[in-house]
mmCIF file of C-alpha atoms and ligand atoms in Angstrom:
data_model
loop_
_atom_site.group_PDB
_atom_site.id
_atom_site.type_symbol
_atom_site.label_atom_id
_atom_site.label_comp_id
_atom_site.label_asym_id
_atom_site.label_seq_id
_atom_site.Cartn_x
_atom_site.Cartn_y
_atom_site.Cartn_z
ATOM 1 C CA MET M 64 61.196 -351.989 24.311
ATOM 2 C CA VAL M 65 58.948 -349.206 22.983
ATOM 3 C CA THR M 66 57.118 -351.793 20.857
ATOM 4 C CA ASN M 67 56.158 -353.675 24.055
ATOM 5 C CA TYR M 68 54.496 -350.561 25.425
ATOM 6 C CA LYS M 69 52.732 -349.898 22.133
ATOM 7 C CA GLU M 70 51.414 -353.469 22.024
ATOM 8 C CA LYS M 71 49.931 -352.871 25.463
ATOM 9 C CA GLY M 72 48.077 -349.897 23.974
ATOM 10 C CA MET M 73 50.193 -347.286 25.749
ATOM 11 C CA SER M 74 50.756 -343.882 24.162
ATOM 12 C CA ILE M 75 54.317 -342.789 23.392
ATOM 13 C CA GLY M 76 55.541 -339.189 23.513
ATOM 14 C CA PHE M 77 58.939 -338.466 21.973
ATOM 15 C CA VAL M 78 61.379 -335.624 22.723
ATOM 16 C CA PRO M 79 64.402 -335.623 20.363
ATOM 17 C CA THR M 80 67.422 -333.641 21.617
ATOM 18 C CA MET M 81 71.129 -333.221 21.126
ATOM 19 C CA GLY M 82 71.805 -333.260 24.867
ATOM 20 C CA ALA M 83 73.355 -330.563 27.087
ATOM 21 C CA LEU M 84 69.871 -330.482 28.515
ATOM 22 C CA HIS M 85 68.371 -327.367 30.096
ATOM 23 C CA GLU M 86 64.948 -326.309 31.364
ATOM 24 C CA GLY M 87 63.730 -325.846 27.778
ATOM 25 C CA HIS M 88 64.269 -329.533 27.028
ATOM 26 C CA ILE M 89 62.817 -330.534 30.379
ATOM 27 C CA SER M 90 59.651 -328.501 29.669
ATOM 28 C CA LEU M 91 59.156 -330.741 26.622
ATOM 29 C CA ILE M 92 59.572 -333.834 28.809
ATOM 30 C CA HIS M 93 56.972 -332.443 31.241
ATOM 31 C CA ALA M 94 54.544 -331.710 28.397
ATOM 32 C CA SER M 95 54.984 -335.233 27.050
ATOM 33 C CA LYS M 96 54.549 -336.823 30.482
ATOM 34 C CA LYS M 97 51.235 -335.015 30.921
ATOM 35 C CA GLN M 98 49.863 -336.305 27.622
ATOM 36 C CA ASN M 99 51.349 -339.799 27.229
ATOM 37 C CA ASP M 100 51.842 -343.033 29.143
ATOM 38 C CA ILE M 101 55.505 -343.306 28.157
ATOM 39 C CA THR M 102 57.963 -340.514 27.402
ATOM 40 C CA VAL M 103 61.091 -341.214 25.351
ATOM 41 C CA CYS M 104 63.928 -338.701 25.118
ATOM 42 C CA SER M 105 66.737 -339.182 22.619
ATOM 43 C CA ILE M 106 70.191 -337.672 22.872
ATOM 44 C CA PHE M 107 72.123 -337.730 19.632
ATOM 45 C CA ILE M 108 74.405 -334.987 18.371
ATOM 46 C CA ASN M 109 73.472 -335.328 14.738
ATOM 47 C CA PRO M 110 76.519 -334.735 12.530
ATOM 48 C CA ALA M 111 74.303 -334.502 9.430
ATOM 49 C CA GLN M 112 72.688 -331.241 10.573
ATOM 50 C CA PHE M 113 75.890 -329.297 11.253
ATOM 51 C CA ASN M 114 76.980 -327.198 8.311
ATOM 52 C CA ASP M 115 79.919 -325.956 10.384
ATOM 53 C CA LEU M 116 82.376 -328.641 11.530
ATOM 54 C CA ARG M 117 83.739 -326.435 14.338
ATOM 55 C CA ASP M 118 80.229 -326.002 15.738
ATOM 56 C CA PHE M 119 79.804 -329.791 15.711
ATOM 57 C CA GLU M 120 83.140 -330.390 17.404
ATOM 58 C CA LYS M 121 82.440 -327.739 20.045
ATOM 59 C CA TYR M 122 78.864 -328.800 20.720
ATOM 60 C CA PRO M 123 78.588 -329.138 24.526
ATOM 61 C CA LYS M 124 78.416 -332.637 26.017
ATOM 62 C CA THR M 125 77.157 -333.016 29.592
ATOM 63 C CA ILE M 126 75.857 -336.561 29.602
ATOM 64 C CA ASP M 127 76.044 -337.260 33.366
ATOM 65 C CA LYS M 128 74.116 -334.093 34.149
ATOM 66 C CA ASP M 129 71.663 -334.904 31.346
ATOM 67 C CA ILE M 130 70.930 -338.328 32.805
ATOM 68 C CA TYR M 131 70.433 -336.772 36.248
ATOM 69 C CA LYS M 132 67.954 -334.255 34.818
ATOM 70 C CA LEU M 133 66.053 -336.974 32.962
ATOM 71 C CA VAL M 134 65.848 -339.117 36.092
ATOM 72 C CA THR M 135 64.599 -336.203 38.220
ATOM 73 C CA SER M 136 62.034 -335.242 35.590
ATOM 74 C CA GLU M 137 60.890 -338.897 35.523
ATOM 75 C CA CYS M 138 61.479 -339.397 31.832
ATOM 76 C CA ASP M 139 60.746 -343.078 31.149
ATOM 77 C CA ILE M 140 63.253 -343.951 28.442
ATOM 78 C CA LEU M 141 66.511 -342.406 27.277
ATOM 79 C CA PHE M 142 67.564 -343.431 23.787
ATOM 80 C CA MET M 143 71.222 -342.612 23.209
ATOM 81 C CA PRO M 144 72.308 -344.242 19.958
ATOM 82 C CA ASP M 145 75.829 -344.095 18.595
ATOM 83 C CA ARG M 146 76.589 -342.841 15.123
ATOM 84 C CA GLU M 147 76.726 -346.300 13.547
ATOM 85 C CA GLU M 148 73.255 -347.147 14.855
ATOM 86 C CA ILE M 149 71.719 -344.104 13.164
ATOM 87 C CA TYR M 150 73.935 -343.939 10.094
ATOM 88 C CA PRO M 151 75.294 -347.440 9.384
ATOM 89 C CA ALA M 152 78.326 -347.176 7.115
ATOM 90 C CA SER M 153 76.812 -349.956 5.018
ATOM 91 C CA LEU M 154 73.779 -347.773 4.201
ATOM 92 C CA PRO M 155 74.915 -344.587 2.486
ATOM 93 C CA ASN M 156 72.443 -341.707 2.498
ATOM 94 C CA VAL M 157 70.705 -341.298 -0.825
ATOM 95 C CA LYS M 158 67.430 -339.766 0.301
ATOM 96 C CA HIS M 159 66.596 -336.163 -0.452
ATOM 97 C CA TYR M 160 63.649 -334.557 1.301
ATOM 98 C CA ASN M 161 61.651 -332.131 -0.779
ATOM 99 C CA ILE M 162 60.952 -329.450 1.807
ATOM 100 C CA GLY M 163 60.680 -326.729 -0.830
ATOM 101 C CA TYR M 164 61.395 -323.081 -0.133
ATOM 102 C CA LEU M 165 61.708 -323.689 3.646
ATOM 103 C CA GLU M 166 65.216 -324.824 2.837
ATOM 104 C CA GLU M 167 66.096 -321.555 1.130
ATOM 105 C CA ILE M 168 64.892 -318.973 3.629
ATOM 106 C CA LEU M 169 66.046 -317.845 7.102
ATOM 107 C CA GLU M 170 67.970 -320.733 8.754
ATOM 108 C CA GLY M 171 67.920 -322.646 5.474
ATOM 109 C CA LYS M 172 69.700 -319.819 3.692
ATOM 110 C CA TYR M 173 72.407 -319.436 6.315
ATOM 111 C CA ARG M 174 72.876 -323.118 7.123
ATOM 112 C CA PRO M 175 72.987 -324.982 3.811
ATOM 113 C CA GLY M 176 72.126 -328.652 4.204
ATOM 114 C CA HIS M 177 71.035 -328.195 7.824
ATOM 115 C CA PHE M 178 67.375 -329.073 7.323
ATOM 116 C CA GLN M 179 68.199 -332.098 5.131
ATOM 117 C CA GLY M 180 70.242 -333.338 8.107
ATOM 118 C CA VAL M 181 67.365 -332.635 10.487
ATOM 119 C CA CYS M 182 64.905 -334.511 8.252
ATOM 120 C CA ARG M 183 67.294 -337.421 7.913
ATOM 121 C CA VAL M 184 67.733 -337.953 11.641
ATOM 122 C CA VAL M 185 64.082 -337.318 12.543
ATOM 123 C CA ASP M 186 62.943 -339.755 9.837
ATOM 124 C CA ILE M 187 65.250 -342.451 11.290
ATOM 125 C CA LEU M 188 64.345 -341.702 14.922
ATOM 126 C CA LEU M 189 60.588 -341.768 14.203
ATOM 127 C CA ASN M 190 61.012 -345.147 12.549
ATOM 128 C CA ILE M 191 62.730 -346.505 15.635
ATOM 129 C CA ILE M 192 60.574 -344.912 18.363
ATOM 130 C CA LYS M 193 57.228 -344.826 16.510
ATOM 131 C CA PRO M 194 55.656 -342.214 18.795
ATOM 132 C CA GLY M 195 52.099 -340.876 18.651
ATOM 133 C CA LYS M 196 53.249 -337.379 19.613
ATOM 134 C CA LEU M 197 56.429 -335.484 18.885
ATOM 135 C CA TYR M 198 57.443 -332.627 21.205
ATOM 136 C CA LEU M 199 59.318 -329.695 19.674
ATOM 137 C CA GLY M 200 60.314 -326.256 20.936
ATOM 138 C CA GLN M 201 58.984 -323.029 19.441
ATOM 139 C CA LYS M 202 62.534 -321.701 19.693
ATOM 140 C CA ASP M 203 63.293 -323.674 16.532
ATOM 141 C CA PHE M 204 60.111 -322.560 14.798
ATOM 142 C CA GLN M 205 61.317 -323.110 11.241
ATOM 143 C CA GLN M 206 62.443 -326.600 12.270
ATOM 144 C CA CYS M 207 58.871 -327.287 13.472
ATOM 145 C CA LYS M 208 57.596 -326.293 10.015
ATOM 146 C CA VAL M 209 60.211 -328.464 8.314
ATOM 147 C CA ILE M 210 59.322 -331.475 10.459
ATOM 148 C CA ALA M 211 55.602 -330.944 9.769
ATOM 149 C CA ARG M 212 56.460 -331.070 6.066
ATOM 150 C CA LEU M 213 58.632 -334.157 6.666
ATOM 151 C CA LEU M 214 55.694 -335.980 8.282
ATOM 152 C CA THR M 215 53.700 -335.440 5.095
ATOM 153 C CA LEU M 216 56.600 -336.579 2.917
ATOM 154 C CA ILE M 217 57.020 -339.824 4.853
ATOM 155 C CA ASN M 218 53.262 -340.402 5.240
ATOM 156 C CA LEU M 219 53.200 -339.985 9.002
ATOM 157 C CA GLU M 220 51.027 -336.865 9.181
ATOM 158 C CA ASP M 221 48.051 -338.870 10.468
ATOM 159 C CA THR M 222 50.143 -341.049 12.810
ATOM 160 C CA VAL M 223 52.387 -338.538 14.588
ATOM 161 C CA ARG M 224 51.093 -335.289 16.075
ATOM 162 C CA ILE M 225 53.504 -332.409 16.570
ATOM 163 C CA VAL M 226 53.172 -330.520 19.848
ATOM 164 C CA ILE M 227 55.007 -327.179 19.859
ATOM 165 C CA CYS M 228 56.044 -326.038 23.349
ATOM 166 C CA PRO M 229 56.796 -322.417 24.339
ATOM 167 C CA THR M 230 60.366 -321.127 24.465
ATOM 168 C CA MET M 231 61.835 -321.221 27.962
ATOM 169 C CA ARG M 232 63.934 -318.184 28.806
ATOM 170 C CA GLU M 233 66.527 -317.072 31.338
ATOM 171 C CA ASN M 234 65.542 -314.250 33.710
ATOM 172 C CA ASP M 235 66.971 -311.612 31.381
ATOM 173 C CA GLY M 236 64.961 -312.950 28.428
ATOM 174 C CA LEU M 237 67.676 -314.945 26.634
ATOM 175 C CA ALA M 238 66.189 -318.111 25.150
ATOM 176 C CA MET M 239 67.692 -321.157 26.847
ATOM 177 C CA SER M 240 70.042 -322.997 24.533
ATOM 178 C CA SER M 241 72.756 -325.606 24.896
ATOM 179 C CA ARG M 242 75.078 -323.234 23.048
ATOM 180 C CA ASN M 243 74.665 -320.496 25.713
ATOM 181 C CA MET M 244 77.215 -322.271 27.917
ATOM 182 C CA ARG M 245 79.853 -321.327 25.340
ATOM 183 C CA LEU M 246 79.295 -317.593 25.981
ATOM 184 C CA ASN M 247 81.857 -315.870 28.212
ATOM 185 C CA ASP M 248 80.609 -313.530 30.974
ATOM 186 C CA GLU M 249 80.695 -310.421 28.822
ATOM 187 C CA GLN M 250 79.040 -312.089 25.831
ATOM 188 C CA ARG M 251 76.433 -313.579 28.146
ATOM 189 C CA LYS M 252 75.552 -310.082 29.440
ATOM 190 C CA THR M 253 75.305 -308.722 25.898
ATOM 191 C CA ALA M 254 73.293 -311.717 24.637
ATOM 192 C CA CYS M 255 70.066 -310.451 26.245
ATOM 193 C CA PHE M 256 69.941 -307.536 23.781
ATOM 194 C CA PHE M 257 69.019 -310.064 21.097
ATOM 195 C CA PRO M 258 65.627 -311.106 22.543
ATOM 196 C CA GLU M 259 65.163 -307.475 23.601
ATOM 197 C CA SER M 260 65.349 -306.392 19.955
ATOM 198 C CA ILE M 261 62.853 -309.058 18.927
ATOM 199 C CA ARG M 262 60.522 -307.980 21.721
ATOM 200 C CA PHE M 263 60.897 -304.328 20.745
ATOM 201 C CA ILE M 264 59.891 -305.140 17.158
ATOM 202 C CA LYS M 265 56.964 -307.189 18.414
ATOM 203 C CA GLU M 266 55.725 -304.315 20.567
ATOM 204 C CA HIS M 267 56.119 -301.654 17.873
ATOM 205 C CA ILE M 268 54.651 -303.400 14.841
ATOM 206 C CA GLY M 269 51.705 -301.361 13.616
ATOM 207 C CA LYS M 270 53.182 -298.172 15.117
ATOM 208 C CA GLU M 271 55.927 -297.722 12.516
ATOM 209 C CA SER M 272 56.909 -299.412 9.285
ATOM 210 C CA ILE M 273 58.281 -302.953 9.511
ATOM 211 C CA ASP M 274 61.265 -302.046 7.330
ATOM 212 C CA SER M 275 62.357 -299.143 9.507
ATOM 213 C CA LEU M 276 61.871 -301.167 12.718
ATOM 214 C CA LEU M 277 63.989 -304.004 11.355
ATOM 215 C CA GLU M 278 66.676 -301.690 10.069
ATOM 216 C CA LYS M 279 66.954 -299.881 13.414
ATOM 217 C CA GLU M 280 67.141 -303.089 15.423
ATOM 218 C CA ARG M 281 69.675 -304.713 13.077
ATOM 219 C CA LYS M 282 71.825 -301.599 13.449
ATOM 220 C CA LYS M 283 71.436 -301.583 17.251
ATOM 221 C CA LEU M 284 72.506 -305.230 17.462
ATOM 222 C CA GLY M 285 75.471 -304.543 15.197
ATOM 223 C CA GLU M 286 76.572 -301.747 17.515
ATOM 224 C CA LYS M 287 76.377 -304.119 20.493
ATOM 225 C CA GLY M 288 78.787 -306.497 18.736
ATOM 226 C CA PHE M 289 76.378 -308.970 17.138
ATOM 227 C CA SER M 290 76.807 -310.190 13.620
ATOM 228 C CA VAL M 291 73.209 -310.464 12.437
ATOM 229 C CA ASP M 292 72.386 -313.155 9.882
ATOM 230 C CA TYR M 293 68.750 -312.163 9.659
ATOM 231 C CA LEU M 294 66.033 -310.361 11.557
ATOM 232 C CA GLU M 295 62.687 -310.681 9.822
ATOM 233 C CA VAL M 296 58.973 -310.343 10.278
ATOM 234 C CA ALA M 297 57.186 -313.248 8.621
ATOM 235 C CA ASP M 298 53.805 -314.894 8.209
ATOM 236 C CA THR M 299 53.383 -317.481 10.995
ATOM 237 C CA GLU M 300 51.985 -320.055 8.589
ATOM 238 C CA THR M 301 54.286 -319.732 5.584
ATOM 239 C CA LEU M 302 57.343 -317.996 7.131
ATOM 240 C CA LYS M 303 57.412 -315.725 4.090
ATOM 241 C CA PRO M 304 58.562 -312.161 4.886
ATOM 242 C CA ILE M 305 55.946 -309.504 5.570
ATOM 243 C CA LYS M 306 56.552 -305.879 4.707
ATOM 244 C CA HIS M 307 53.047 -304.507 5.225
ATOM 245 C CA TRP M 308 50.817 -305.970 7.893
ATOM 246 C CA ASP M 309 47.062 -306.103 7.343
ATOM 247 C CA GLY M 310 46.466 -306.325 11.100
ATOM 248 C CA LYS M 311 44.896 -309.798 10.770
ATOM 249 C CA GLN M 312 47.655 -312.065 9.516
ATOM 250 C CA GLY M 313 49.553 -314.072 12.187
ATOM 251 C CA LEU M 314 53.077 -312.666 12.496
ATOM 252 C CA ILE M 315 56.340 -314.000 13.820
ATOM 253 C CA ILE M 316 59.589 -312.124 14.334
ATOM 254 C CA LEU M 317 62.591 -314.382 13.767
ATOM 255 C CA GLY M 318 66.284 -313.704 14.143
ATOM 256 C CA ALA M 319 69.727 -315.272 14.104
ATOM 257 C CA ALA M 320 72.817 -313.462 15.315
ATOM 258 C CA THR M 321 76.301 -314.440 16.379
ATOM 259 C CA ILE M 322 78.135 -313.071 19.366
ATOM 260 C CA GLY M 323 81.733 -314.200 19.784
ATOM 261 C CA GLU M 324 81.610 -317.665 18.288
ATOM 262 C CA VAL M 325 78.103 -318.489 19.407
ATOM 263 C CA ARG M 326 75.169 -318.272 17.034
ATOM 264 C CA LEU M 327 71.866 -317.498 18.743
ATOM 265 C CA ILE M 328 68.424 -317.956 17.221
ATOM 266 C CA ASP M 329 65.142 -316.778 18.628
ATOM 267 C CA ASN M 330 61.615 -315.768 17.656
ATOM 268 C CA MET M 331 58.437 -314.323 19.091
ATOM 269 C CA ILE M 332 54.907 -314.704 17.810
ATOM 270 C CA LEU M 333 52.592 -311.717 17.658
ATOM 271 C CA GLU M 334 49.320 -313.025 19.036
HETATM 272 P P1 AMP G 121 68.285 -329.344 20.670
HETATM 273 O O1 AMP G 121 68.843 -330.213 21.730
HETATM 274 O O2 AMP G 121 68.830 -327.956 20.669
HETATM 275 O O3 AMP G 121 68.290 -329.984 19.318
HETATM 276 O O4 AMP G 121 66.753 -329.148 21.045
HETATM 277 C C1 AMP G 121 65.901 -330.230 21.235
HETATM 278 C C2 AMP G 121 64.480 -329.731 21.329
HETATM 279 O O5 AMP G 121 64.375 -328.829 22.430
HETATM 280 C C3 AMP G 121 64.038 -328.957 20.071
HETATM 281 O O6 AMP G 121 62.685 -329.293 19.777
HETATM 282 C C4 AMP G 121 64.167 -327.531 20.522
HETATM 283 O O7 AMP G 121 63.318 -326.655 19.824
HETATM 284 C C5 AMP G 121 63.775 -327.628 21.985
HETATM 285 N N1 AMP G 121 64.300 -326.479 22.725
HETATM 286 C C6 AMP G 121 65.558 -325.980 22.661
HETATM 287 N N2 AMP G 121 65.664 -324.869 23.422
HETATM 288 C C7 AMP G 121 64.430 -324.667 23.959
HETATM 289 C C8 AMP G 121 63.893 -323.668 24.831
HETATM 290 N N3 AMP G 121 64.620 -322.657 25.284
HETATM 291 N N4 AMP G 121 62.591 -323.772 25.191
HETATM 292 C C9 AMP G 121 61.824 -324.805 24.727
HETATM 293 N N5 AMP G 121 62.275 -325.759 23.899
HETATM 294 C C10 AMP G 121 63.570 -325.705 23.521
#
């Protein structure tokens, strides 16, 4: 179906998702619709990218609501493959993607195998959809870097352009996420302290040392009941940690913290 459109010279924008769609996903659809003739959204809860089986089993599924949201946002095509279509039992996975140190830091460190699973599914989906542009959310900033590296590895860097869209947030600042619906009322109220900490660091960099800012905010989050995996200031290009800022380098503050059973990730870029 997509091939027909391509043969007619139409541009294809692609928004890969795992469903339980929210305004963040829909903002990607809107961005794609503005820049392409045809927008394809995929919904596939990718087992290969879950390092925690419980997280996979508990991943929210709201397919009827998702379809409604895609229809109202005028998404052209929904691609909803089953597991066998993406990972045929007859074709065992042998591919390893050399994404280098990105796999060892931040999310990579805390979710072993996660980015291999992301690369695997994105590689397969790109081969099926063959888009000209790929729409990704800044919320998963490290994932954007990994997928950029993947495009080079699979020789698509000149064929597919990545468009990174801003993180959509709830009124209290919490980054929208499919996992947020698993927070109970109390956890949901507490959750906003996580982006608040990131914002605080962002606003105070240059006024006190990065180490002391990070230490204070990690401690604050701990006291609020978060279990913090990481809270770091890093170079926007390389994602390598920054201890002393020269005032010129692009910076990003990234964090991952769990409240109850829900792991939140977020980041903010220092312009
Ligand atoms: P997911 O369904 O969580 O795999 O996300 C699918 C895409 O939506 C990814 O590119 C995410 O980065 C993006 N996304 C998730 N949450 C948000 C958000 N709050 N704002 C913008 N994009 C998002």
